[in-house]
Amino acid sequence: MSAVLHVLPYLIAAYVFLIGCYGLATSRNLIHAVGCLAVCQSATYVLLLAVGYRDGATAPVFSDLAPGSRPVVDPVVQALTLTDVVVGATVTALLLALTVQISKRHGTVDPDELRELRG
Amino acid sequence: MHRLLPLLPAVPLLGAALLVAGGRRLPRPVAETFGCLVAAVTAALAGLLLLHSTPPQAAWVGGWFPKGGESVGIVLVGDGASLGMVTLVSLLTLAALAYSWHYFDEPPRGHTGSFPALLLLFQGGMCGFALAGDLFNAFVFFELMSVVAYALTGYRIDEAKAVQGALGFALVNSLGAYFMLMGIALLYARTGELGMAKIGQGLDAAAAGRGPDALTLAGFVLFLTGLLVKAAAVPFQFWLPDAHAVAPTPVCMLLSGVMVELGVYGVWRVYGLVFSGPGGIPAADATRALVTLGVLTAAVGAVMCWYQRHIKRLLAFSTIAHTGLFLVGVGVLKAQADEGTALYVLAHAGVKAALFACAGMLLDRYGSVDEFSLHGRARELRGVGIMFGVGALALAGLPPFGTGLGKAVSEEAVGGPLTALYIAASALTGAAVLRVAARVFLGLGPRPGEPRDEEREEDETSGSGEEPETRQRLDRIPATMRSVPAVLLVAALAVGAVPGFAHAVGERVDESGAWGVFSAVHWTAAGILLDLLSTALAVAVAGLAVARPRLLAAPGWALPLRRLQSGHVGDYVAWLLVGVALLGALALPGVLG
């Protein structure tokens, strides 16, 4: 049972990432595509946090915790995840801003109709 | 000296912040001068550090030094290769800023500093990526430079095509970056380290002589995917022509000149430091993966380049072809090939940026970058035409240009049939650019007609009817715009012609690399002959195409290749997934064996 529970977060990370990629590849709406990209990114959060998890450990905050008294989860991956969230917010904001401009200039946000650049 | 290393990314970032904060009040010339000054200071600093880069230095930012061999701090590594890249980035940013001096579209009211600020941010991100000594900071700087690149590509937000190209660029590259982050997470899970060299040692220790396992392979494939998307390797390359065709010219100079090459640099650095040990990916498998993708990239890029009529797109495909050659050079894992590739990258940056600069002048003078409709119209721009022609010959590998030296040294290192690939790819891309030069600047040959029967949809991206990037169409090309490509071409010439320069570059690269030391880089008779052969081929093919357009018109078999470039972002994502699977399959035997 516990083996399954240990593998589960990794399987979920892989599943979430692939489902996001599937959504991106088949998207009919650019806003939806940007959302799918955010889904892919959520998979990286899941993976990073799963990597740092320890059984019976608590948050790595030492304000009310004597160092060494209890196991804590890996703070490095949590720092990475926070940075990743910041990066993701920037990317999503920029992509949505571009989508707004595409909607204004082309009058559509359907990738099937946005195919001027080719060949 | 190593204390100065963090300044290299910090100075441009600080300059950008000041420009954004004070840009509202500054008059435009002040903002642009300040941008040039910051880029120049960074370039000077990088050059100074480069002179003191033996032995390589490391800076632990914020005083987080390793304790007992363990560290969680941010480390910047200043060795010959990384500082060389930083110098190249800074000099090219300076060139782009000088090129856009006074010329670029009137900035929106109250935002005079925005364009130089974005370029400086881009420079800071690229410098940080080149210097990063740990994987996570490499990712953060990678994302910084990517996001700024998306913004710069879509800088002219009122242009329908610009925002569209920028969005495709952004979606594909961001997805690639998340693949990279997944790879970093897996490598951290295995080793508990983020520093590149430490991860390499950790992988070797974990493998304990049994060789790599599936997790190492997954980390390798996922991490490399992000870098190869940036390097526009086939089948990750689809975003590049769209982005280059729509980005403002100074931005194209940077995208083609250094950003794409930074992807190759990342592959070189990460393979050498992380995966080259006994616990990493065996050399034979890495070579198989990188050389296969490199050959495909060079072939696809060169063929697609030949069939373009949109001049900026044509140059973009030639960048893809050359990146393929760089990948082959890095992939054979030899010191000599590394040296050749480094010289090739340096000279290619100058030549390609100069060619884009010339294309930008056509756009601003005639409002078109269509080879067909510009036929003979640019006769009056004699100086620009000469620079374009010289750039084309340099692209084909004319000695003593640095491109020729880099190509010759790489050819000697890779040997065998790959030599033919180097000659064919550089000759074909050089021929395509020469053909444009002959038609547009000399008006040679019959005027290429519009497609006879029906409008073929592949010809839709023609490049006619583009908006100039200047306030109005230029009647006279400003002196700054004309001098930038000239200086860049002279620099590319100097890479190959200045005695001792190539040797110094080679020494720096070998010292930073993992494959030992190669004796000395110099011109050889065989190399010069092969360079002359590719140049002659380029001239012959271009001449034939201009004199007898029908003879070399797109044959039927090239159409499916062009249809793959479908302009649909969903297709590009699907190709990215195919590429991940392909990369995994190519590197798989090392894990099974």
XYZ file of C-alpha atoms in Angstrom:
712
model
C 0.000 0.000 0.000
C 2.636 2.500 1.004
C 4.643 1.664 -2.122
C 1.638 2.679 -4.197
C 1.271 5.857 -2.182
C 4.904 6.703 -2.782
C 4.667 6.222 -6.510
C 1.290 7.909 -6.840
C 2.540 11.547 -6.818
C 4.985 10.759 -9.624
C 2.292 9.090 -11.684
C 0.014 12.064 -11.111
C 2.770 14.478 -12.157
C 3.326 12.548 -15.377
C -0.430 12.309 -16.019
C -1.046 16.013 -15.400
C 1.875 16.945 -17.659
C 0.699 14.729 -20.511
C -2.915 15.827 -20.237
C -1.707 19.429 -20.479
C 0.311 18.605 -23.589
C -2.702 16.861 -25.112
C -4.814 19.921 -24.422
C -2.212 22.193 -26.027
C -1.955 20.061 -29.136
C -5.709 19.853 -29.695
C -6.726 23.279 -28.421
C -9.346 25.243 -30.366
C -8.986 28.414 -28.326
C -5.837 30.261 -27.364
C -7.082 31.096 -23.872
C -7.652 27.385 -23.399
C -4.145 26.726 -24.724
C -2.622 29.128 -22.203
C -4.595 27.317 -19.506
C -3.201 23.988 -20.738
C 0.304 25.368 -20.450
C -0.471 26.287 -16.834
C -1.663 22.689 -16.328
C 1.705 21.425 -17.611
C 3.386 23.707 -15.169
C 1.285 22.436 -12.278
C 2.755 19.021 -13.012
C 6.205 20.440 -12.281
C 4.952 21.677 -8.871
C 3.612 18.217 -8.054
C 6.860 16.558 -9.109
C 9.075 18.984 -7.176
C 7.045 18.670 -3.978
C 6.884 14.892 -4.313
C 10.670 14.761 -4.602
C 11.102 16.609 -1.308
C 8.448 14.715 0.693
C 9.364 12.647 3.737
C 7.075 10.452 5.809
C 6.042 12.039 9.086
C 7.896 15.246 8.353
C 6.643 18.737 8.948
C 7.090 22.086 7.231
C 10.682 23.403 7.284
C 9.816 26.448 9.403
C 11.996 26.714 12.474
C 10.282 29.570 14.330
C 8.556 27.181 16.733
C 10.683 24.112 16.097
C 14.066 23.240 17.539
C 16.376 22.221 14.674
C 16.849 18.457 14.677
C 13.834 17.734 16.909
C 11.610 16.545 14.057
C 12.207 15.551 10.448
C 11.252 18.273 7.974
C 10.530 18.074 4.252
C 13.172 19.346 1.848
C 13.056 23.157 1.804
C 15.098 23.389 -1.404
C 12.349 21.994 -3.627
C 9.834 24.254 -1.921
C 11.993 27.243 -2.789
C 12.223 25.942 -6.345
C 8.447 25.553 -6.510
C 7.913 29.112 -5.301
C 10.302 30.431 -7.941
C 8.529 28.286 -10.487
C 5.159 29.798 -9.476
C 6.558 33.283 -10.010
C 7.948 32.326 -13.421
C 4.609 30.753 -14.334
C 2.654 33.856 -13.357
C 4.866 36.005 -15.601
C 4.568 33.663 -18.551
C 0.794 33.312 -18.205
C 0.301 37.067 -17.907
C 2.383 37.742 -20.999
C 0.662 35.007 -22.995
C -2.788 36.288 -22.075
C -1.753 39.826 -23.021
C -0.619 38.526 -26.421
C -3.906 36.641 -26.761
C -5.849 39.853 -26.104
C -3.872 41.552 -28.888
C -4.449 38.603 -31.238
C -8.151 38.800 -30.550
C -8.115 42.541 -31.342
C -6.073 42.258 -34.538
C -7.421 39.008 -35.987
C -10.899 38.956 -34.482
C -10.450 35.318 -33.498
C -8.564 33.233 -30.953
C -8.981 29.916 -32.772
C -5.556 28.530 -33.792
C -7.206 26.834 -36.783
C -7.949 30.255 -38.253
C -4.589 31.803 -37.362
C -2.410 30.241 -40.021
C -0.924 33.088 -41.999
C 2.644 32.208 -41.096
C 3.528 29.033 -42.885
C 5.587 27.383 -45.578
C 38.354 39.097 -9.759
C 35.655 36.490 -9.176
C 33.767 38.988 -7.043
C 32.917 40.874 -10.225
C 31.192 37.875 -11.862
C 27.680 38.577 -10.475
C 27.877 42.055 -12.002
C 27.607 40.598 -15.494
C 23.925 39.715 -15.215
C 23.305 42.394 -12.564
C 24.475 45.470 -14.505
C 22.088 45.009 -17.464
C 19.205 44.068 -15.152
C 19.835 47.160 -13.032
C 20.148 49.315 -16.132
C 16.826 47.961 -17.383
C 15.173 48.693 -14.046
C 16.492 52.265 -14.068
C 15.298 52.773 -17.637
C 11.828 51.495 -16.785
C 11.660 53.639 -13.656
C 13.042 56.798 -15.225
C 11.995 56.221 -18.822
C 8.876 58.344 -18.427
C 10.836 61.519 -17.860
C 13.847 60.858 -20.068
C 14.025 62.214 -23.589
C 14.528 59.470 -26.141
C 18.210 60.106 -27.012
C 19.162 59.993 -23.323
C 17.358 56.690 -22.765
C 18.983 55.117 -25.834
C 22.447 56.420 -24.958
C 22.065 55.060 -21.461
C 21.085 51.645 -22.877
C 24.148 51.585 -25.151
C 26.337 52.646 -22.251
C 25.111 49.850 -19.990
C 25.592 47.236 -22.720
C 29.067 48.575 -23.448
C 30.071 48.555 -19.782
C 28.917 44.941 -19.468
C 30.836 43.998 -22.597
C 33.993 45.667 -21.272
C 33.628 43.958 -17.912
C 33.090 40.587 -19.571
C 36.143 41.127 -21.753
C 38.234 42.047 -18.728
C 37.114 38.938 -16.842
C 37.713 36.834 -19.943
C 41.359 37.900 -19.922
C 41.619 36.628 -16.336
C 39.613 33.446 -16.838
C 42.495 31.022 -16.327
C 42.043 29.279 -13.957
C 38.222 29.297 -14.102
C 36.552 31.233 -11.329
C 33.408 30.554 -9.339
C 31.371 33.064 -7.380
C 29.022 31.986 -4.604
C 26.406 34.706 -4.667
C 25.437 36.188 -1.300
C 28.233 34.414 0.539
C 26.490 31.000 0.608
C 29.712 29.051 0.400
C 29.661 25.255 0.341
C 30.096 23.600 3.732
C 31.725 20.186 3.754
C 31.173 19.801 0.037
C 27.414 20.472 0.344
C 25.870 23.644 -0.935
C 22.487 25.121 -1.648
C 23.793 28.479 -2.828
C 23.744 30.110 -6.228
C 26.997 29.581 -8.064
C 28.192 31.466 -11.133
C 31.035 29.914 -13.099
C 33.318 32.179 -15.066
C 35.473 30.109 -17.396
C 36.616 30.810 -20.920
C 33.498 29.460 -22.601
C 30.908 31.128 -20.379
C 32.685 34.486 -20.311
C 33.207 34.250 -24.056
C 29.465 33.765 -24.545
C 28.754 36.699 -22.209
C 31.122 38.900 -24.201
C 29.458 37.865 -27.453
C 25.988 38.502 -26.004
C 26.984 41.931 -24.733
C 28.684 43.026 -27.943
C 25.738 41.887 -30.055
C 23.294 43.650 -27.731
C 25.370 46.783 -28.163
C 25.185 46.334 -31.937
C 21.409 45.872 -31.802
C 21.003 48.969 -29.634
C 23.213 50.983 -31.965
C 21.238 49.730 -34.962
C 17.926 50.759 -33.411
C 19.390 54.134 -32.437
C 16.901 56.852 -33.449
C 15.512 54.611 -36.119
C 13.063 52.422 -34.387
C 9.368 53.120 -34.358
C 8.335 56.041 -32.186
C 7.921 54.534 -28.726
C 4.540 54.943 -27.079
C 4.245 58.274 -25.268
C 5.857 58.175 -21.862
C 7.711 54.910 -22.523
C 10.856 56.080 -24.252
C 12.944 53.641 -22.246
C 10.888 50.519 -22.914
C 12.679 49.096 -25.948
C 16.256 49.564 -24.673
C 15.106 48.328 -21.268
C 13.740 45.124 -22.808
C 16.950 44.590 -24.764
C 18.985 45.028 -21.579
C 16.749 42.561 -19.729
C 17.293 40.126 -22.585
C 21.032 40.646 -22.292
C 20.930 40.109 -18.527
C 18.985 36.871 -18.912
C 21.366 35.515 -21.540
C 24.438 36.488 -19.474
C 22.974 34.780 -16.426
C 22.187 31.617 -18.384
C 25.709 31.460 -19.789
C 27.266 31.864 -16.343
C 24.912 29.674 -14.294
C 26.759 26.869 -12.566
C 23.701 25.135 -11.187
C 20.745 23.754 -13.042
C 17.993 25.644 -11.313
C 19.505 29.063 -11.930
C 20.137 28.000 -15.472
C 16.368 27.374 -15.664
C 15.470 30.715 -14.075
C 17.727 32.716 -16.393
C 16.569 30.571 -19.314
C 12.985 31.542 -18.538
C 13.961 35.190 -18.066
C 15.586 35.378 -21.470
C 12.718 33.454 -23.045
C 9.995 35.671 -21.606
C 11.801 38.839 -22.664
C 12.293 37.320 -26.103
C 8.537 36.694 -26.438
C 7.833 40.270 -25.420
C 10.423 41.623 -27.859
C 9.090 39.463 -30.701
C 5.608 40.848 -30.146
C 6.922 44.342 -29.450
C 4.884 45.878 -32.253
C 1.616 44.832 -30.680
C -0.456 46.530 -33.354
C 0.892 44.164 -35.998
C -1.372 41.160 -36.466
C 1.439 38.857 -37.534
C 3.818 39.982 -34.797
C 1.554 39.018 -31.928
C 0.682 35.749 -33.618
C 4.319 34.751 -34.158
C 5.170 35.784 -30.605
C 2.409 33.626 -29.153
C 3.508 30.508 -31.049
C 7.093 31.163 -29.980
C 5.986 31.608 -26.364
C 3.771 28.512 -26.142
C 6.324 26.122 -27.658
C 9.307 27.499 -25.768
C 7.513 27.649 -22.418
C 6.448 24.038 -22.814
C 10.064 23.163 -23.585
C 11.178 24.985 -20.450
C 8.748 22.959 -18.323
C 10.177 19.774 -19.798
C 13.557 21.083 -18.687
C 12.275 21.727 -15.170
C 10.873 18.183 -14.948
C 14.334 16.943 -15.877
C 15.935 19.115 -13.186
C 13.505 17.734 -10.596
C 14.393 14.140 -11.548
C 18.131 14.824 -11.375
C 17.707 16.506 -7.994
C 15.662 13.544 -6.797
C 18.476 11.189 -7.730
C 21.429 13.198 -6.418
C 20.128 15.802 -3.959
C 22.287 18.385 -5.707
C 21.690 21.292 -8.050
C 25.233 22.292 -8.977
C 26.076 20.869 -12.404
C 29.419 19.343 -11.437
C 27.958 17.970 -8.190
C 25.064 16.338 -10.033
C 27.576 14.696 -12.340
C 29.468 13.262 -9.360
C 26.174 12.264 -7.729
C 25.043 10.364 -10.811
C 28.360 8.505 -10.967
C 28.133 7.619 -7.272
C 24.517 6.491 -7.548
C 25.195 4.328 -10.598
C 28.099 2.628 -8.765
C 29.580 1.178 -11.921
C 26.305 -0.218 -13.236
C 25.818 2.553 -15.777
C 22.793 4.764 -16.218
C 19.227 3.684 -15.532
C 15.834 4.831 -16.766
C 15.714 7.790 -14.411
C 19.034 9.167 -15.663
C 17.826 8.733 -19.229
C 14.567 10.518 -18.421
C 16.466 13.376 -16.806
C 18.748 13.619 -19.833
C 15.911 13.598 -22.362
C 13.694 16.013 -20.462
C 16.480 18.479 -19.748
C 17.811 18.418 -23.277
C 14.340 18.931 -24.718
C 14.193 22.430 -23.265
C 17.610 23.311 -24.651
C 16.938 21.803 -28.061
C 13.660 23.699 -28.375
C 15.671 26.856 -27.796
C 18.319 25.665 -30.258
C 15.567 25.004 -32.840
C 16.694 21.448 -33.572
C 14.401 19.382 -35.801
C 11.613 18.551 -34.870
C 11.485 21.386 -32.335
C 12.302 24.090 -34.881
C 8.873 25.232 -36.097
C 8.581 28.273 -33.849
C 11.775 29.892 -35.095
C 10.908 31.045 -38.626
C 7.555 32.417 -37.467
C 9.195 34.370 -34.659
C 12.061 35.643 -36.824
C 9.793 36.701 -39.651
C 7.762 38.974 -37.412
C 10.234 40.190 -34.779
C 11.719 43.686 -35.130
C 15.076 43.577 -36.942
C 17.333 44.412 -33.962
C 15.627 41.604 -32.060
C 16.185 39.172 -34.951
C 19.885 40.002 -34.765
C 19.970 38.854 -31.159
C 17.634 35.872 -31.561
C 19.567 34.427 -34.497
C 22.985 35.608 -33.438
C 23.148 34.359 -29.852
C 19.909 33.163 -28.288
C 19.555 30.073 -30.477
C 23.260 29.325 -30.068
C 22.872 29.539 -26.291
C 20.692 26.432 -26.576
C 23.599 24.580 -28.196
C 25.961 26.031 -25.593
C 23.656 24.690 -22.874
C 23.709 21.206 -24.428
C 27.516 21.311 -24.552
C 27.870 22.518 -20.991
C 25.297 20.183 -19.446
C 26.512 17.089 -21.251
C 30.135 17.815 -20.355
C 29.496 18.565 -16.690
C 26.506 16.397 -15.798
C 26.135 13.428 -18.128
C 29.632 12.609 -19.364
C 30.665 10.462 -16.369
C 30.220 6.693 -16.001
C 26.818 7.256 -14.341
C 25.628 9.531 -17.136
C 24.715 8.855 -20.736
C 27.462 6.934 -22.594
C 29.317 8.942 -25.206
C 28.184 6.728 -28.089
C 24.519 7.326 -27.273
C 24.901 11.049 -26.751
C 26.721 11.272 -30.073
C 24.014 9.236 -31.801
C 21.260 11.470 -30.434
C 22.941 14.817 -31.032
C 24.468 14.040 -34.415
C 21.232 12.519 -35.756
C 19.222 15.559 -34.711
C 21.979 17.858 -35.963
C 22.057 16.230 -39.411
C 18.267 16.406 -39.693
C 18.289 20.031 -38.574
C 20.984 21.057 -41.034
C 19.247 19.277 -43.921
C 15.752 20.573 -43.199
C 17.003 24.089 -42.502
C 19.048 24.282 -45.704
C 16.287 22.912 -47.953
C 13.613 25.116 -46.426
C 15.947 28.113 -46.637
C 16.323 27.651 -50.369
C 12.568 27.751 -51.043
C 11.766 30.943 -49.140
C 11.038 34.277 -50.750
C 10.414 36.165 -47.479
C 13.974 37.365 -46.827
C 13.807 37.359 -43.023
C 12.287 33.863 -43.050
C 15.010 32.735 -45.424
C 17.651 33.991 -43.005
C 15.791 32.303 -40.148
C 15.946 28.930 -41.904
C 19.624 29.428 -42.602
C 20.071 29.910 -38.843
C 18.348 26.540 -38.351
C 20.723 24.933 -40.848
C 23.773 26.345 -39.104
C 22.485 25.389 -35.667
C 22.277 21.842 -36.996
C 25.959 22.047 -37.903
C 26.760 23.382 -34.421
C 24.850 20.478 -32.878
C 26.847 18.004 -34.954
C 30.064 19.726 -33.871
C 29.096 19.541 -30.205
C 27.712 16.034 -30.589
C 30.882 14.320 -31.790
C 32.427 15.088 -28.361
C 35.900 16.041 -29.527
C 38.027 18.954 -28.371
C 38.809 19.964 -31.937
C 35.140 19.978 -32.939
C 34.331 22.113 -29.885
C 36.946 24.643 -30.934
C 35.693 24.719 -34.504
C 32.106 25.121 -33.342
C 33.047 27.959 -30.990
C 34.735 29.863 -33.816
C 31.826 29.087 -36.131
C 29.329 30.412 -33.555
C 31.318 33.622 -33.053
C 31.651 34.395 -36.736
C 28.127 33.237 -37.588
C 26.736 35.658 -35.006
C 28.439 38.565 -36.762
C 27.506 37.471 -40.269
C 23.889 36.606 -39.498
C 23.298 39.783 -37.508
C 24.758 41.816 -40.398
C 22.476 40.052 -42.899
C 19.421 40.708 -40.726
C 20.495 44.335 -40.404
C 20.602 44.623 -44.220
C 17.191 42.954 -44.519
C 15.873 45.461 -41.986
C 17.056 48.332 -44.176
C 15.138 46.873 -47.127
C 12.042 46.646 -44.948
C 12.330 50.244 -43.820
C 13.112 51.596 -47.270
C 10.596 49.663 -49.358
C 8.077 48.259 -46.894
C 8.734 44.768 -48.194
C 11.077 41.859 -47.625
C 9.748 39.850 -50.557
C 12.495 38.661 -52.885
C 10.127 38.633 -55.886
C 8.515 42.038 -55.550
C 11.825 43.703 -54.643
C 13.450 42.430 -57.844
C 15.942 45.076 -58.971
C 14.404 47.788 -56.810
C 17.317 48.090 -54.388
C 19.951 48.918 -57.039
C 20.399 52.342 -55.481
C 21.494 50.858 -52.132
C 24.920 49.891 -53.414
C 26.655 49.761 -50.027
C 23.936 47.618 -48.483
C 24.033 45.324 -51.495
C 27.777 44.827 -51.166
C 27.430 44.029 -47.481
C 24.605 41.588 -48.212
C 26.660 39.853 -50.882
C 29.756 39.665 -48.709
C 27.614 38.317 -45.872
C 26.251 35.633 -48.206
C 29.757 34.560 -49.214
C 30.853 34.522 -45.576
C 27.840 32.357 -44.758
C 28.991 29.915 -47.425
C 32.393 29.787 -45.722
C 34.623 32.082 -47.784
C 38.143 32.235 -46.310
C 39.430 34.106 -44.384
C 36.115 34.757 -42.651
C 35.723 33.181 -39.218
C 32.819 31.118 -40.530
C 35.243 29.516 -42.977
C 37.793 28.771 -40.262
C 35.167 27.375 -37.896
C 33.726 25.254 -40.679
C 37.146 23.970 -41.745
C 38.185 23.024 -38.211
C 34.836 21.338 -37.524
C 34.993 19.457 -40.834
C 38.418 18.114 -40.000
C 37.192 16.984 -36.585
C 33.945 15.305 -37.645
C 35.440 13.685 -40.728
C 33.831 11.350 -43.242
C 30.360 11.914 -44.674
C 29.605 14.638 -42.129
C 32.131 16.836 -43.959
C 29.839 16.676 -46.979
C 26.958 17.823 -44.788
C 28.926 20.884 -43.666
C 29.740 21.776 -47.258
C 26.222 21.162 -48.563
C 24.419 23.053 -45.800
C 26.697 26.084 -45.875
C 26.752 26.166 -49.689
C 22.960 25.941 -49.990
C 22.232 28.619 -47.385
C 24.937 30.845 -48.828
C 23.494 30.291 -52.304
C 20.002 31.253 -51.167
C 21.258 34.531 -49.703
C 23.414 35.197 -52.785
C 20.385 34.596 -55.007
C 18.479 37.233 -53.039
C 21.411 39.629 -53.333
C 21.665 39.139 -57.095
C 17.954 39.636 -57.676
C 17.208 42.409 -55.215
C 20.362 44.518 -55.375
C 21.469 43.855 -58.944
C 18.194 43.020 -60.646
C 19.792 40.086 -62.432
C 17.849 37.403 -64.189
C 14.237 37.356 -65.330
C 11.732 38.854 -62.945
C 10.272 35.935 -60.980
C 6.591 35.859 -61.777
C 3.742 35.141 -59.464
C 2.687 31.481 -59.495
C 1.149 30.789 -62.881
C -1.995 28.836 -62.249
C -3.362 29.173 -58.770
C -1.985 30.870 -55.691
C -0.197 28.113 -53.837
C -0.857 28.353 -50.152
C 2.816 27.741 -49.365
C 3.609 31.073 -50.989
C 1.360 32.988 -48.671
C 4.193 34.100 -46.416
C 5.794 36.251 -49.062
C 6.924 39.235 -47.016
C 5.430 41.872 -49.287
C 3.272 44.576 -47.802
C 5.007 44.626 -44.424
C 4.932 47.692 -42.235
C 8.312 49.448 -41.956
C 9.617 49.574 -38.424
C 10.569 53.225 -38.661
C 8.297 56.208 -38.245
C 8.000 56.571 -41.979
C 9.693 54.915 -44.919
C 13.323 55.852 -44.947
C 14.554 57.920 -47.870
C 18.111 57.818 -46.645
C 19.563 55.040 -44.553
C 21.030 56.618 -41.390
C 24.767 56.218 -40.901
C 24.357 54.245 -37.665
C 22.243 51.632 -39.409
C 24.727 51.287 -42.252
C 27.796 51.108 -40.066
C 26.496 48.361 -37.738
C 26.464 45.565 -40.357
C 29.815 46.747 -41.702
C 31.381 46.527 -38.248
C 29.794 43.112 -37.675
C 31.172 41.765 -40.950
C 34.633 43.096 -40.129
C 34.392 41.378 -36.746
C 33.435 38.095 -38.422
C 36.408 38.522 -40.729
C 38.693 39.241 -37.780
C 37.659 35.984 -36.066
C 39.257 34.076 -38.902
C 41.971 36.461 -40.030
C 43.551 37.894 -36.887
C 46.516 35.665 -36.092
C 46.375 34.122 -32.657
C 42.700 34.870 -32.046
C 41.512 31.427 -33.079
C 44.236 29.832 -30.984
C 43.173 31.855 -27.922
C 39.524 30.867 -28.437
C 40.514 27.226 -28.784
C 42.540 27.274 -25.583
C 39.672 28.823 -23.626
C 37.154 26.330 -24.979
C 39.338 23.288 -24.310
C 39.966 24.435 -20.779
C 36.229 24.708 -20.116
C 35.345 21.525 -21.950
C 35.550 17.912 -20.930
C 37.489 16.388 -23.827
C 41.062 17.444 -23.131
C 43.242 19.703 -25.208
C 43.661 19.909 -28.929
C 46.981 21.200 -30.196
C 46.223 24.356 -32.110
C 43.591 25.794 -34.411
C 44.850 27.158 -37.681
C 44.052 27.301 -41.351
C 45.023 24.168 -43.269
C 45.314 23.738 -47.008
C 42.552 21.120 -47.019
C 40.313 23.394 -44.991
C 40.836 26.329 -47.346
C 40.121 24.129 -50.357
C 36.892 22.798 -48.829
C 35.842 26.348 -47.939
C 36.534 27.502 -51.480
C 34.593 24.506 -52.756
C 31.496 25.403 -50.723
C 31.780 29.062 -51.742
C 32.115 28.113 -55.404
C 29.143 25.774 -55.105
C 27.106 28.560 -53.544
C 27.983 30.984 -56.356
C 27.232 28.373 -59.006
C 23.873 27.354 -57.549
C 22.846 30.967 -57.001
C 23.878 31.869 -60.538
C 21.913 28.970 -61.971
C 18.851 29.888 -59.924
C 18.970 33.501 -61.075
C 19.572 32.709 -64.744
C 17.202 29.749 -65.011
C 14.605 30.107 -62.252
C 12.489 27.230 -63.541
C 15.335 24.753 -63.351
C 15.629 25.017 -59.577
C 11.985 25.793 -58.721
C 10.494 23.875 -55.832
C 10.108 20.249 -56.879
C 7.197 18.149 -55.735
C 9.095 16.368 -53.007
C 9.807 19.604 -51.170
C 6.133 20.480 -50.814
C 5.321 18.052 -47.964
C 8.278 19.471 -46.052
C 6.911 22.958 -46.488
C 3.411 21.856 -45.543
C 4.776 20.616 -42.193
C 5.433 24.247 -41.391
C 1.690 24.583 -40.992
C 1.472 27.690 -38.836
C -0.721 25.815 -36.327
C 0.570 25.935 -32.787
C -1.091 22.634 -31.894
C 0.906 20.893 -34.631
C 4.108 22.365 -33.257
C 3.325 21.028 -29.786
C 2.613 17.595 -31.262
C 5.970 17.696 -33.062
C 7.638 18.645 -29.811
C 6.244 15.476 -28.210
C 7.444 13.427 -31.202
C 10.872 14.988 -30.697
C 10.966 13.996 -27.033
C 10.158 10.404 -27.988
C 12.783 10.471 -30.748
C 15.444 11.815 -28.405
C 14.592 9.131 -25.884
C 14.725 6.386 -28.505
C 18.094 7.590 -29.799
C 19.655 7.599 -26.331
C 17.935 4.380 -25.177
C 20.544 1.740 -26.139
C 22.958 3.031 -23.488
C 20.458 2.259 -20.770
C 19.500 -1.166 -22.117
C 23.074 -2.295 -22.706
